[in-house]
């Protein structure tokens, strides 16, 4: 099934890119917070995680020590990641990959 391999490759590239971008967005927001500059909205940070950047968000939170005291991030980002893993598990189960 070459179409399946190509699709998986595209999804993998997408996930790598969105997680790297999300990681750096958290770093930029932390940098701006330290300098009292215009900030990235919390909803935007969460949406980056929802669209596939949850691992980058978690790594950004840990690396930059950013949003670690906000419950919607400390609980929300791991919950988003678990939901994404569950979706992947369901897809794999029903497509018999």
PDB file of C-alpha atoms in Angstrom:
ATOM      1  CA  UNK A   1       0.000   0.000   0.000  1.00  0.00           C
ATOM      2  CA  UNK A   2       2.171   2.882  -1.187  1.00  0.00           C
ATOM      3  CA  UNK A   3      -0.598   5.452  -0.505  1.00  0.00           C
ATOM      4  CA  UNK A   4      -0.607   4.433   3.156  1.00  0.00           C
ATOM      5  CA  UNK A   5       3.166   4.766   3.461  1.00  0.00           C
ATOM      6  CA  UNK A   6       3.033   8.179   1.801  1.00  0.00           C
ATOM      7  CA  UNK A   7       0.224   9.302   4.110  1.00  0.00           C
ATOM      8  CA  UNK A   8       2.096   8.144   7.212  1.00  0.00           C
ATOM      9  CA  UNK A   9       5.215   9.955   5.995  1.00  0.00           C
ATOM     10  CA  UNK A  10       3.261  13.202   5.504  1.00  0.00           C
ATOM     11  CA  UNK A  11       1.623  12.881   8.938  1.00  0.00           C
ATOM     12  CA  UNK A  12       5.012  12.249  10.552  1.00  0.00           C
ATOM     13  CA  UNK A  13       6.554  15.318   8.868  1.00  0.00           C
ATOM     14  CA  UNK A  14       3.533  17.402   9.949  1.00  0.00           C
ATOM     15  CA  UNK A  15       3.859  16.256  13.566  1.00  0.00           C
ATOM     16  CA  UNK A  16       7.584  16.958  13.694  1.00  0.00           C
ATOM     17  CA  UNK A  17       7.132  20.455  12.240  1.00  0.00           C
ATOM     18  CA  UNK A  18       4.165  21.438  14.428  1.00  0.00           C
ATOM     19  CA  UNK A  19       5.894  20.199  17.576  1.00  0.00           C
ATOM     20  CA  UNK A  20       9.114  22.085  16.817  1.00  0.00           C
ATOM     21  CA  UNK A  21       7.126  25.250  16.056  1.00  0.00           C
ATOM     22  CA  UNK A  22       5.022  24.843  19.222  1.00  0.00           C
ATOM     23  CA  UNK A  23       8.149  24.335  21.318  1.00  0.00           C
ATOM     24  CA  UNK A  24       9.626  27.603  20.061  1.00  0.00           C
ATOM     25  CA  UNK A  25       6.332  29.490  20.386  1.00  0.00           C
ATOM     26  CA  UNK A  26       6.345  28.651  24.102  1.00  0.00           C
ATOM     27  CA  UNK A  27       9.934  29.894  24.286  1.00  0.00           C
ATOM     28  CA  UNK A  28       9.075  33.136  22.499  1.00  0.00           C
ATOM     29  CA  UNK A  29       6.138  33.735  24.838  1.00  0.00           C
ATOM     30  CA  UNK A  30       8.377  33.161  27.863  1.00  0.00           C
ATOM     31  CA  UNK A  31      10.955  35.556  26.426  1.00  0.00           C
ATOM     32  CA  UNK A  32       8.235  38.177  25.920  1.00  0.00           C
ATOM     33  CA  UNK A  33       6.892  37.619  29.436  1.00  0.00           C
ATOM     34  CA  UNK A  34      10.308  38.337  30.959  1.00  0.00           C
ATOM     35  CA  UNK A  35      10.539  41.598  29.011  1.00  0.00           C
ATOM     36  CA  UNK A  36       6.940  42.774  29.600  1.00  0.00           C
ATOM     37  CA  UNK A  37       6.222  42.713  25.881  1.00  0.00           C
ATOM     38  CA  UNK A  38       3.089  41.794  23.930  1.00  0.00           C
ATOM     39  CA  UNK A  39       2.241  38.161  24.684  1.00  0.00           C
ATOM     40  CA  UNK A  40       0.833  35.241  22.767  1.00  0.00           C
ATOM     41  CA  UNK A  41      -2.701  34.505  23.962  1.00  0.00           C
ATOM     42  CA  UNK A  42      -3.126  31.426  26.139  1.00  0.00           C
ATOM     43  CA  UNK A  43      -5.826  30.134  23.814  1.00  0.00           C
ATOM     44  CA  UNK A  44      -3.361  30.295  20.921  1.00  0.00           C
ATOM     45  CA  UNK A  45      -0.802  28.310  22.903  1.00  0.00           C
ATOM     46  CA  UNK A  46      -3.437  25.678  23.684  1.00  0.00           C
ATOM     47  CA  UNK A  47      -4.638  25.490  20.078  1.00  0.00           C
ATOM     48  CA  UNK A  48      -1.099  24.748  18.900  1.00  0.00           C
ATOM     49  CA  UNK A  49      -1.173  21.736  21.216  1.00  0.00           C
ATOM     50  CA  UNK A  50      -4.625  20.662  20.009  1.00  0.00           C
ATOM     51  CA  UNK A  51      -3.521  20.729  16.371  1.00  0.00           C
ATOM     52  CA  UNK A  52      -0.742  18.247  17.076  1.00  0.00           C
ATOM     53  CA  UNK A  53       1.897  20.135  19.023  1.00  0.00           C
ATOM     54  CA  UNK A  54       1.180  18.700  22.454  1.00  0.00           C
ATOM     55  CA  UNK A  55       4.614  17.108  22.821  1.00  0.00           C
ATOM     56  CA  UNK A  56       6.278  20.376  21.791  1.00  0.00           C
ATOM     57  CA  UNK A  57       4.068  22.220  24.277  1.00  0.00           C
ATOM     58  CA  UNK A  58       5.055  19.878  27.112  1.00  0.00           C
ATOM     59  CA  UNK A  59       8.728  20.137  26.228  1.00  0.00           C
ATOM     60  CA  UNK A  60       8.421  23.923  25.930  1.00  0.00           C
ATOM     61  CA  UNK A  61       6.760  24.132  29.327  1.00  0.00           C
ATOM     62  CA  UNK A  62       9.533  22.068  30.906  1.00  0.00           C
ATOM     63  CA  UNK A  63      12.442  23.664  29.040  1.00  0.00           C
ATOM     64  CA  UNK A  64      11.371  27.291  29.340  1.00  0.00           C
ATOM     65  CA  UNK A  65       9.621  26.827  32.740  1.00  0.00           C
ATOM     66  CA  UNK A  66       6.600  28.456  31.161  1.00  0.00           C
ATOM     67  CA  UNK A  67       2.928  28.125  32.139  1.00  0.00           C
ATOM     68  CA  UNK A  68       3.864  25.536  34.765  1.00  0.00           C
ATOM     69  CA  UNK A  69       1.668  27.157  37.431  1.00  0.00           C
ATOM     70  CA  UNK A  70      -1.447  27.375  35.260  1.00  0.00           C
ATOM     71  CA  UNK A  71      -3.806  24.432  35.733  1.00  0.00           C
ATOM     72  CA  UNK A  72      -5.198  24.688  32.226  1.00  0.00           C
ATOM     73  CA  UNK A  73      -1.678  23.981  30.995  1.00  0.00           C
ATOM     74  CA  UNK A  74      -0.380  21.552  33.624  1.00  0.00           C
ATOM     75  CA  UNK A  75      -3.515  19.428  33.292  1.00  0.00           C
ATOM     76  CA  UNK A  76      -4.753  20.484  29.856  1.00  0.00           C
ATOM     77  CA  UNK A  77      -1.677  19.790  27.759  1.00  0.00           C
ATOM     78  CA  UNK A  78      -1.201  16.230  29.113  1.00  0.00           C
ATOM     79  CA  UNK A  79      -4.944  15.631  28.623  1.00  0.00           C
ATOM     80  CA  UNK A  80      -4.677  16.796  25.016  1.00  0.00           C
ATOM     81  CA  UNK A  81      -1.715  14.471  24.469  1.00  0.00           C
ATOM     82  CA  UNK A  82      -3.590  11.512  25.972  1.00  0.00           C
ATOM     83  CA  UNK A  83      -6.616  12.252  23.790  1.00  0.00           C
ATOM     84  CA  UNK A  84      -4.387  12.399  20.708  1.00  0.00           C
ATOM     85  CA  UNK A  85      -2.733   9.096  21.624  1.00  0.00           C
ATOM     86  CA  UNK A  86      -6.169   7.534  22.133  1.00  0.00           C
ATOM     87  CA  UNK A  87      -7.260   8.739  18.691  1.00  0.00           C
ATOM     88  CA  UNK A  88      -4.114   7.269  17.132  1.00  0.00           C
ATOM     89  CA  UNK A  89      -4.747   4.000  18.961  1.00  0.00           C
ATOM     90  CA  UNK A  90      -8.323   3.863  17.697  1.00  0.00           C
ATOM     91  CA  UNK A  91      -7.208   4.594  14.130  1.00  0.00           C
ATOM     92  CA  UNK A  92      -4.556   1.884  14.291  1.00  0.00           C
ATOM     93  CA  UNK A  93      -6.991  -0.604  15.812  1.00  0.00           C
ATOM     94  CA  UNK A  94      -9.669  -0.034  13.190  1.00  0.00           C
ATOM     95  CA  UNK A  95      -7.342   0.115  10.200  1.00  0.00           C
ATOM     96  CA  UNK A  96      -5.282  -2.891  11.342  1.00  0.00           C
ATOM     97  CA  UNK A  97      -1.935  -1.226  10.655  1.00  0.00           C
TER      98      UNK A  97
END
